[in-house]
PDB file of C-alpha atoms and ligand atoms in Angstrom:
ATOM      1  CA  UNK A   1     152.878  -5.249-174.535  1.00  0.00           C
ATOM      2  CA  UNK A   2     153.469  -3.292-178.225  1.00  0.00           C
ATOM      3  CA  UNK A   3     155.061  -0.118-178.651  1.00  0.00           C
ATOM      4  CA  UNK A   4     152.912   0.776-182.062  1.00  0.00           C
ATOM      5  CA  UNK A   5     151.008   3.319-181.696  1.00  0.00           C
ATOM      6  CA  UNK A   6     147.406   1.497-182.411  1.00  0.00           C
ATOM      7  CA  UNK A   7     144.524   3.640-183.282  1.00  0.00           C
ATOM      8  CA  UNK A   8     141.645   1.569-183.239  1.00  0.00           C
ATOM      9  CA  UNK A   9     137.751   1.653-183.934  1.00  0.00           C
ATOM     10  CA  UNK A  10     135.541  -1.006-182.117  1.00  0.00           C
ATOM     11  CA  UNK A  11     131.990  -0.629-184.517  1.00  0.00           C
ATOM     12  CA  UNK A  12     128.707  -3.183-184.671  1.00  0.00           C
ATOM     13  CA  UNK A  13     125.556  -3.552-183.242  1.00  0.00           C
ATOM     14  CA  UNK A  14     124.583  -3.207-179.536  1.00  0.00           C
ATOM     15  CA  UNK A  15     125.289  -6.489-177.310  1.00  0.00           C
ATOM     16  CA  UNK A  16     128.142  -7.520-180.005  1.00  0.00           C
ATOM     17  CA  UNK A  17     131.179  -7.481-177.941  1.00  0.00           C
ATOM     18  CA  UNK A  18     132.789  -3.866-178.517  1.00  0.00           C
ATOM     19  CA  UNK A  19     133.725  -2.832-175.278  1.00  0.00           C
ATOM     20  CA  UNK A  20     134.677  -6.974-174.182  1.00  0.00           C
ATOM     21  CA  UNK A  21     137.010  -6.810-176.691  1.00  0.00           C
ATOM     22  CA  UNK A  22     137.999  -3.634-176.617  1.00  0.00           C
ATOM     23  CA  UNK A  23     139.216  -4.119-172.582  1.00  0.00           C
ATOM     24  CA  UNK A  24     141.267  -7.149-173.715  1.00  0.00           C
ATOM     25  CA  UNK A  25     142.776  -4.773-176.719  1.00  0.00           C
ATOM     26  CA  UNK A  26     143.420  -2.671-173.829  1.00  0.00           C
ATOM     27  CA  UNK A  27     145.016  -4.971-171.958  1.00  0.00           C
ATOM     28  CA  UNK A  28     147.016  -6.508-174.981  1.00  0.00           C
ATOM     29  CA  UNK A  29     147.935  -3.484-176.573  1.00  0.00           C
ATOM     30  CA  UNK A  30     148.362  -1.193-173.903  1.00  0.00           C
ATOM     31  CA  UNK A  31     146.702   2.046-175.685  1.00  0.00           C
ATOM     32  CA  UNK A  32     143.468   3.575-173.302  1.00  0.00           C
ATOM     33  CA  UNK A  33     139.842   1.988-174.411  1.00  0.00           C
ATOM     34  CA  UNK A  34     137.689   5.070-174.550  1.00  0.00           C
ATOM     35  CA  UNK A  35     134.189   3.555-174.397  1.00  0.00           C
ATOM     36  CA  UNK A  36     131.517   6.613-175.103  1.00  0.00           C
ATOM     37  CA  UNK A  37     128.788   4.894-173.611  1.00  0.00           C
ATOM     38  CA  UNK A  38     130.618   4.570-170.189  1.00  0.00           C
ATOM     39  CA  UNK A  39     131.749   8.281-170.409  1.00  0.00           C
ATOM     40  CA  UNK A  40     127.734   8.882-170.840  1.00  0.00           C
ATOM     41  CA  UNK A  41     126.311   6.868-167.819  1.00  0.00           C
ATOM     42  CA  UNK A  42     128.629   7.900-165.925  1.00  0.00           C
ATOM     43  CA  UNK A  43     128.272  11.551-166.603  1.00  0.00           C
ATOM     44  CA  UNK A  44     124.534  11.287-165.762  1.00  0.00           C
ATOM     45  CA  UNK A  45     125.184   9.181-162.118  1.00  0.00           C
ATOM     46  CA  UNK A  46     127.424  12.605-161.930  1.00  0.00           C
ATOM     47  CA  UNK A  47     124.168  14.356-162.351  1.00  0.00           C
ATOM     48  CA  UNK A  48     125.957  16.942-164.558  1.00  0.00           C
ATOM     49  CA  UNK A  49     123.342  18.847-167.081  1.00  0.00           C
ATOM     50  CA  UNK A  50     124.874  17.672-170.048  1.00  0.00           C
ATOM     51  CA  UNK A  51     125.230  14.339-167.793  1.00  0.00           C
ATOM     52  CA  UNK A  52     121.197  14.182-166.966  1.00  0.00           C
ATOM     53  CA  UNK A  53     120.322  15.131-170.531  1.00  0.00           C
ATOM     54  CA  UNK A  54     122.123  12.243-172.156  1.00  0.00           C
ATOM     55  CA  UNK A  55     120.676   9.921-169.216  1.00  0.00           C
ATOM     56  CA  UNK A  56     117.019  10.758-170.358  1.00  0.00           C
ATOM     57  CA  UNK A  57     118.443  10.106-174.000  1.00  0.00           C
ATOM     58  CA  UNK A  58     120.111   6.932-173.580  1.00  0.00           C
ATOM     59  CA  UNK A  59     117.369   5.184-170.774  1.00  0.00           C
ATOM     60  CA  UNK A  60     114.447   5.989-174.044  1.00  0.00           C
ATOM     61  CA  UNK A  61     117.307   3.553-176.153  1.00  0.00           C
ATOM     62  CA  UNK A  62     117.798   6.879-178.686  1.00  0.00           C
ATOM     63  CA  UNK A  63     121.358   7.927-179.289  1.00  0.00           C
ATOM     64  CA  UNK A  64     122.877  11.728-177.854  1.00  0.00           C
ATOM     65  CA  UNK A  65     123.341  14.198-180.637  1.00  0.00           C
ATOM     66  CA  UNK A  66     126.344  14.543-182.946  1.00  0.00           C
ATOM     67  CA  UNK A  67     127.614  18.191-181.288  1.00  0.00           C
ATOM     68  CA  UNK A  68     127.378  16.859-177.574  1.00  0.00           C
ATOM     69  CA  UNK A  69     129.257  13.532-178.319  1.00  0.00           C
ATOM     70  CA  UNK A  70     131.749  15.230-180.373  1.00  0.00           C
ATOM     71  CA  UNK A  71     132.509  17.377-177.840  1.00  0.00           C
ATOM     72  CA  UNK A  72     133.212  15.229-175.670  1.00  0.00           C
ATOM     73  CA  UNK A  73     135.323  12.827-177.974  1.00  0.00           C
ATOM     74  CA  UNK A  74     137.151  15.691-178.873  1.00  0.00           C
ATOM     75  CA  UNK A  75     138.487  16.328-175.291  1.00  0.00           C
ATOM     76  CA  UNK A  76     139.198  12.491-174.537  1.00  0.00           C
ATOM     77  CA  UNK A  77     141.432  12.885-177.944  1.00  0.00           C
ATOM     78  CA  UNK A  78     143.485  15.387-176.385  1.00  0.00           C
ATOM     79  CA  UNK A  79     144.566  13.741-172.659  1.00  0.00           C
ATOM     80  CA  UNK A  80     148.207  12.708-172.704  1.00  0.00           C
ATOM     81  CA  UNK A  81     147.667   8.892-172.920  1.00  0.00           C
ATOM     82  CA  UNK A  82     145.798   8.646-176.139  1.00  0.00           C
ATOM     83  CA  UNK A  83     148.863  10.343-178.037  1.00  0.00           C
ATOM     84  CA  UNK A  84     150.072   6.800-177.947  1.00  0.00           C
ATOM     85  CA  UNK A  85     146.433   5.586-179.471  1.00  0.00           C
ATOM     86  CA  UNK A  86     143.087   4.459-178.077  1.00  0.00           C
ATOM     87  CA  UNK A  87     140.149   2.151-179.058  1.00  0.00           C
ATOM     88  CA  UNK A  88     137.143   4.013-179.617  1.00  0.00           C
ATOM     89  CA  UNK A  89     133.754   2.359-178.760  1.00  0.00           C
ATOM     90  CA  UNK A  90     131.024   3.290-178.634  1.00  0.00           C
ATOM     91  CA  UNK A  91     131.792   5.905-181.683  1.00  0.00           C
ATOM     92  CA  UNK A  92     131.391   7.347-184.269  1.00  0.00           C
ATOM     93  CA  UNK A  93     128.051   6.183-185.029  1.00  0.00           C
ATOM     94  CA  UNK A  94     126.717   8.554-187.767  1.00  0.00           C
ATOM     95  CA  UNK A  95     128.051   9.442-190.432  1.00  0.00           C
ATOM     96  CA  UNK A  96     128.491  13.091-189.406  1.00  0.00           C
ATOM     97  CA  UNK A  97     130.657  12.244-186.007  1.00  0.00           C
ATOM     98  CA  UNK A  98     133.069   9.723-188.920  1.00  0.00           C
ATOM     99  CA  UNK A  99     133.195  12.701-190.356  1.00  0.00           C
ATOM    100  CA  UNK A 100     134.423  14.976-187.320  1.00  0.00           C
ATOM    101  CA  UNK A 101     136.690  12.217-186.045  1.00  0.00           C
ATOM    102  CA  UNK A 102     138.776  12.590-189.093  1.00  0.00           C
ATOM    103  CA  UNK A 103     138.446  16.171-189.382  1.00  0.00           C
ATOM    104  CA  UNK A 104     140.028  15.789-184.844  1.00  0.00           C
ATOM    105  CA  UNK A 105     142.317  12.674-186.265  1.00  0.00           C
ATOM    106  CA  UNK A 106     143.828  14.883-189.361  1.00  0.00           C
ATOM    107  CA  UNK A 107     144.765  18.057-187.218  1.00  0.00           C
ATOM    108  CA  UNK A 108     146.502  15.891-184.446  1.00  0.00           C
ATOM    109  CA  UNK A 109     147.958  13.734-187.534  1.00  0.00           C
ATOM    110  CA  UNK A 110     147.368  10.904-185.698  1.00  0.00           C
ATOM    111  CA  UNK A 111     145.203   8.915-188.885  1.00  0.00           C
ATOM    112  CA  UNK A 112     142.843   5.392-187.870  1.00  0.00           C
ATOM    113  CA  UNK A 113     144.539   2.270-188.516  1.00  0.00           C
ATOM    114  CA  UNK A 114     141.512  -0.452-188.074  1.00  0.00           C
ATOM    115  CA  UNK A 115     138.083  -0.444-187.729  1.00  0.00           C
ATOM    116  CA  UNK A 116     136.629  -3.487-186.405  1.00  0.00           C
ATOM    117  CA  UNK A 117     133.104  -4.237-187.390  1.00  0.00           C
ATOM    118  CA  UNK A 118     131.840  -7.480-185.162  1.00  0.00           C
ATOM    119  CA  UNK A 119     128.926  -9.562-186.705  1.00  0.00           C
ATOM    120  CA  UNK A 120     126.363 -10.885-184.617  1.00  0.00           C
ATOM    121  CA  UNK A 121     123.449 -11.868-186.060  1.00  0.00           C
ATOM    122  CA  UNK A 122     120.292  -9.892-183.837  1.00  0.00           C
ATOM    123  CA  UNK A 123     119.355 -13.324-181.927  1.00  0.00           C
ATOM    124  CA  UNK A 124     122.406 -13.375-180.650  1.00  0.00           C
ATOM    125  CA  UNK A 125     122.596  -9.792-179.907  1.00  0.00           C
ATOM    126  CA  UNK A 126     119.545  -9.900-177.502  1.00  0.00           C
ATOM    127  CA  UNK A 127     120.866 -12.970-175.314  1.00  0.00           C
ATOM    128  CA  UNK A 128     124.005 -11.018-174.789  1.00  0.00           C
ATOM    129  CA  UNK A 129     121.615  -7.706-174.018  1.00  0.00           C
ATOM    130  CA  UNK A 130     119.797  -8.938-171.588  1.00  0.00           C
ATOM    131  CA  UNK A 131     122.755 -10.980-169.436  1.00  0.00           C
ATOM    132  CA  UNK A 132     124.862  -8.398-169.177  1.00  0.00           C
ATOM    133  CA  UNK A 133     125.750  -6.441-165.702  1.00  0.00           C
ATOM    134  CA  UNK A 134     129.050  -4.461-164.732  1.00  0.00           C
ATOM    135  CA  UNK A 135     131.090  -4.326-162.059  1.00  0.00           C
ATOM    136  CA  UNK A 136     129.881  -0.312-160.027  1.00  0.00           C
ATOM    137  CA  UNK A 137     133.471   0.265-159.230  1.00  0.00           C
ATOM    138  CA  UNK A 138     135.524  -0.793-161.725  1.00  0.00           C
ATOM    139  CA  UNK A 139     133.677  -1.598-164.976  1.00  0.00           C
ATOM    140  CA  UNK A 140     134.283  -5.046-165.854  1.00  0.00           C
ATOM    141  CA  UNK A 141     131.667  -6.186-167.915  1.00  0.00           C
ATOM    142  CA  UNK A 142     130.376  -9.710-166.656  1.00  0.00           C
ATOM    143  CA  UNK A 143     127.373 -12.216-168.080  1.00  0.00           C
ATOM    144  CA  UNK A 144     124.956 -14.215-166.479  1.00  0.00           C
ATOM    145  CA  UNK A 145     125.922 -17.276-168.507  1.00  0.00           C
ATOM    146  CA  UNK A 146     128.985 -16.486-171.086  1.00  0.00           C
ATOM    147  CA  UNK A 147     131.206 -14.189-168.737  1.00  0.00           C
ATOM    148  CA  UNK A 148     130.389 -15.144-164.981  1.00  0.00           C
ATOM    149  CA  UNK A 149     133.394 -13.825-161.768  1.00  0.00           C
ATOM    150  CA  UNK A 150     135.692 -16.756-160.960  1.00  0.00           C
ATOM    151  CA  UNK A 151     134.028 -16.500-157.126  1.00  0.00           C
ATOM    152  CA  UNK A 152     129.442 -16.027-157.602  1.00  0.00           C
ATOM    153  CA  UNK A 153     129.034 -12.517-156.750  1.00  0.00           C
ATOM    154  CA  UNK A 154     132.896 -11.301-156.760  1.00  0.00           C
ATOM    155  CA  UNK A 155     134.606  -9.237-159.228  1.00  0.00           C
ATOM    156  CA  UNK A 156     137.328 -10.081-161.067  1.00  0.00           C
ATOM    157  CA  UNK A 157     139.767  -7.879-161.525  1.00  0.00           C
ATOM    158  CA  UNK A 158     138.496  -5.641-158.107  1.00  0.00           C
ATOM    159  CA  UNK A 159     137.259  -7.551-155.510  1.00  0.00           C
ATOM    160  CA  UNK A 160     134.196  -6.188-154.955  1.00  0.00           C
ATOM    161  CA  UNK A 161     130.265  -7.322-154.780  1.00  0.00           C
ATOM    162  CA  UNK A 162     128.075  -4.281-156.433  1.00  0.00           C
ATOM    163  CA  UNK A 163     126.911  -5.338-159.252  1.00  0.00           C
ATOM    164  CA  UNK A 164     124.580  -3.024-162.092  1.00  0.00           C
ATOM    165  CA  UNK A 165     122.207  -3.665-164.989  1.00  0.00           C
ATOM    166  CA  UNK A 166     122.508  -0.955-167.885  1.00  0.00           C
ATOM    167  CA  UNK A 167     118.154   0.547-167.588  1.00  0.00           C
ATOM    168  CA  UNK A 168     118.333   0.070-171.645  1.00  0.00           C
ATOM    169  CA  UNK A 169     119.555  -3.422-171.229  1.00  0.00           C
ATOM    170  CA  UNK A 170     116.353  -4.916-171.705  1.00  0.00           C
ATOM    171  CA  UNK A 171     113.964  -6.748-174.338  1.00  0.00           C
ATOM    172  CA  UNK A 172     111.921  -3.545-175.070  1.00  0.00           C
ATOM    173  CA  UNK A 173     114.154  -1.307-176.217  1.00  0.00           C
ATOM    174  CA  UNK A 174     116.718  -3.998-177.818  1.00  0.00           C
ATOM    175  CA  UNK A 175     114.047  -3.846-181.221  1.00  0.00           C
ATOM    176  CA  UNK A 176     114.534   0.264-181.333  1.00  0.00           C
ATOM    177  CA  UNK A 177     118.285   0.191-180.464  1.00  0.00           C
ATOM    178  CA  UNK A 178     118.704  -2.526-183.442  1.00  0.00           C
ATOM    179  CA  UNK A 179     116.798  -0.015-185.520  1.00  0.00           C
ATOM    180  CA  UNK A 180     118.878   2.789-184.823  1.00  0.00           C
ATOM    181  CA  UNK A 181     122.095   1.238-185.260  1.00  0.00           C
ATOM    182  CA  UNK A 182     120.638  -0.139-188.825  1.00  0.00           C
ATOM    183  CA  UNK A 183     119.931   3.277-189.828  1.00  0.00           C
ATOM    184  CA  UNK A 184     122.502   5.479-188.461  1.00  0.00           C
ATOM    185  CA  UNK A 185     125.470   3.690-187.722  1.00  0.00           C
ATOM    186  CA  UNK A 186     125.572   0.886-190.295  1.00  0.00           C
ATOM    187  CA  UNK A 187     125.926   3.505-192.759  1.00  0.00           C
ATOM    188  CA  UNK A 188     129.105   4.748-191.061  1.00  0.00           C
ATOM    189  CA  UNK A 189     130.969   0.958-192.092  1.00  0.00           C
ATOM    190  CA  UNK A 190     131.023   1.688-196.023  1.00  0.00           C
ATOM    191  CA  UNK A 191     132.399   5.318-195.617  1.00  0.00           C
ATOM    192  CA  UNK A 192     135.690   2.893-193.658  1.00  0.00           C
ATOM    193  CA  UNK A 193     135.761   0.388-196.209  1.00  0.00           C
ATOM    194  CA  UNK A 194     136.560   3.389-198.864  1.00  0.00           C
ATOM    195  CA  UNK A 195     138.978   4.119-196.759  1.00  0.00           C
ATOM    196  CA  UNK A 196     140.217   0.568-196.629  1.00  0.00           C
ATOM    197  CA  UNK A 197     140.292   0.249-192.752  1.00  0.00           C
ATOM    198  CA  UNK A 198     137.499  -1.875-192.331  1.00  0.00           C
ATOM    199  CA  UNK A 199     137.770  -5.273-191.086  1.00  0.00           C
ATOM    200  CA  UNK A 200     134.605  -7.525-190.278  1.00  0.00           C
ATOM    201  CA  UNK A 201     134.775 -10.059-187.726  1.00  0.00           C
ATOM    202  CA  UNK A 202     132.461 -13.103-187.187  1.00  0.00           C
ATOM    203  CA  UNK A 203     131.592 -12.550-183.255  1.00  0.00           C
ATOM    204  CA  UNK A 204     129.366 -15.255-182.774  1.00  0.00           C
ATOM    205  CA  UNK A 205     132.558 -17.908-181.155  1.00  0.00           C
ATOM    206  CA  UNK A 206     133.150 -17.529-177.364  1.00  0.00           C
ATOM    207  CA  UNK A 207     135.482 -13.986-175.753  1.00  0.00           C
ATOM    208  CA  UNK A 208     138.653 -15.887-176.967  1.00  0.00           C
ATOM    209  CA  UNK A 209     137.708 -16.524-180.186  1.00  0.00           C
ATOM    210  CA  UNK A 210     137.253 -13.094-181.174  1.00  0.00           C
ATOM    211  CA  UNK A 211     140.070 -12.067-180.085  1.00  0.00           C
ATOM    212  CA  UNK A 212     142.325 -14.620-181.529  1.00  0.00           C
ATOM    213  CA  UNK A 213     140.705 -13.503-184.874  1.00  0.00           C
ATOM    214  CA  UNK A 214     140.727  -9.220-183.949  1.00  0.00           C
ATOM    215  CA  UNK A 215     144.615 -10.009-182.675  1.00  0.00           C
ATOM    216  CA  UNK A 216     145.725 -11.278-185.534  1.00  0.00           C
ATOM    217  CA  UNK A 217     144.540  -8.860-188.291  1.00  0.00           C
ATOM    218  CA  UNK A 218     146.196  -6.358-186.254  1.00  0.00           C
ATOM    219  CA  UNK A 219     149.501  -8.588-185.969  1.00  0.00           C
ATOM    220  CA  UNK A 220     149.946  -8.444-182.031  1.00  0.00           C
TER     221      UNK A 220
HETATM  222  P1  LIG B 301     128.738  -3.994-176.941  1.00  0.00           P
HETATM  223  O1  LIG B 301     129.843  -3.077-175.568  1.00  0.00           O
HETATM  224  O2  LIG B 301     129.327  -4.253-178.320  1.00  0.00           O
HETATM  225  O3  LIG B 301     127.307  -3.630-176.498  1.00  0.00           O
HETATM  226  P2  LIG B 301     129.565  -6.102-174.847  1.00  0.00           P
HETATM  227  O4  LIG B 301     130.897  -5.997-174.841  1.00  0.00           O
HETATM  228  O5  LIG B 301     128.754  -5.202-173.312  1.00  0.00           O
HETATM  229  O6  LIG B 301     129.266  -5.376-176.018  1.00  0.00           O
HETATM  230  O7  LIG B 301     129.132  -7.426-174.458  1.00  0.00           O
HETATM  231  C1  LIG B 301     127.651  -7.918-174.693  1.00  0.00           C
HETATM  232  C2  LIG B 301     127.760  -9.347-173.575  1.00  0.00           C
HETATM  233  O8  LIG B 301     128.176 -10.022-173.877  1.00  0.00           O
HETATM  234  C3  LIG B 301     128.494  -9.164-172.199  1.00  0.00           C
HETATM  235  O9  LIG B 301     128.021  -9.731-171.474  1.00  0.00           O
HETATM  236  C4  LIG B 301     129.537  -9.427-172.379  1.00  0.00           C
HETATM  237  O10 LIG B 301     130.064 -10.427-171.483  1.00  0.00           O
HETATM  238  C5  LIG B 301     129.009 -10.978-173.601  1.00  0.00           C
HETATM  239  N1  LIG B 301     129.711 -10.979-174.514  1.00  0.00           N
HETATM  240  C6  LIG B 301     131.240 -10.544-175.454  1.00  0.00           C
HETATM  241  N2  LIG B 301     131.375 -11.072-175.920  1.00  0.00           N
HETATM  242  C7  LIG B 301     130.802 -11.882-176.463  1.00  0.00           C
HETATM  243  C8  LIG B 301     131.183 -13.653-176.783  1.00  0.00           C
HETATM  244  N3  LIG B 301     131.858 -13.204-178.483  1.00  0.00           N
HETATM  245  N4  LIG B 301     130.395 -14.770-176.932  1.00  0.00           N
HETATM  246  C9  LIG B 301     129.781 -14.549-175.766  1.00  0.00           C
HETATM  247  N5  LIG B 301     129.390 -13.674-174.882  1.00  0.00           N
HETATM  248  C10 LIG B 301     129.912 -12.297-175.375  1.00  0.00           C
HETATM  249 ZN1  LIG B 302     135.126  -4.406-159.806  1.00  0.00          ZN
END
């Protein structure tokens, strides 16, 4: 485990491996991985007004409005456990969100260190998305072909035997999600490139290979 304060953003289209690598980095760096998708989906399950609104948008393959998600992230970043760093995944997804994040981090005097862009072609993204599922208890991510539990039907991390697939992880919504990514999120990449903190990583290798490339850049 590292004693460095690292503030990292994982970027890339749905299915590129942001969540998977975010979880791995959480272990190796000892800083929390905040997945905004997960936060929103949990809020949907809890049935709060904000959560239900977000759930309806996500299930249709849409984004949650900037002000809603910015408020959620601001709350999360204020938590004491975030003071030694974090791995953000699923945020920022638009240029206004990236700008809002910069303002928040400037106030905390805590700029970003690394923004990773995981590059994966569309055909592979679709394969990864339709095969993925998560443990209902601990949120560990799996895949029908690429990441199966050691014992069939049993979560490696917590032993739970119930899993869930995301409502929007189907071929019907993938096209729309990729188009939204290209239109709204891809423009965030040059924003970080200009700042000199964007690192492009080939995300097509195995989970272990991608992990090694990222950790080499960070210098773990
Ligand atoms: P994202 O968070 O970017 O949407 P995920 O981390 O959920 O993507 O990954 C999508 C699916 O692909 C998951 O089921 C995961 O287990 C699998 N996966 C992630 N990285 C790889 C990889 N390098 N090779 C094969 N499958 C992967
Ligand atoms: Zn589990």
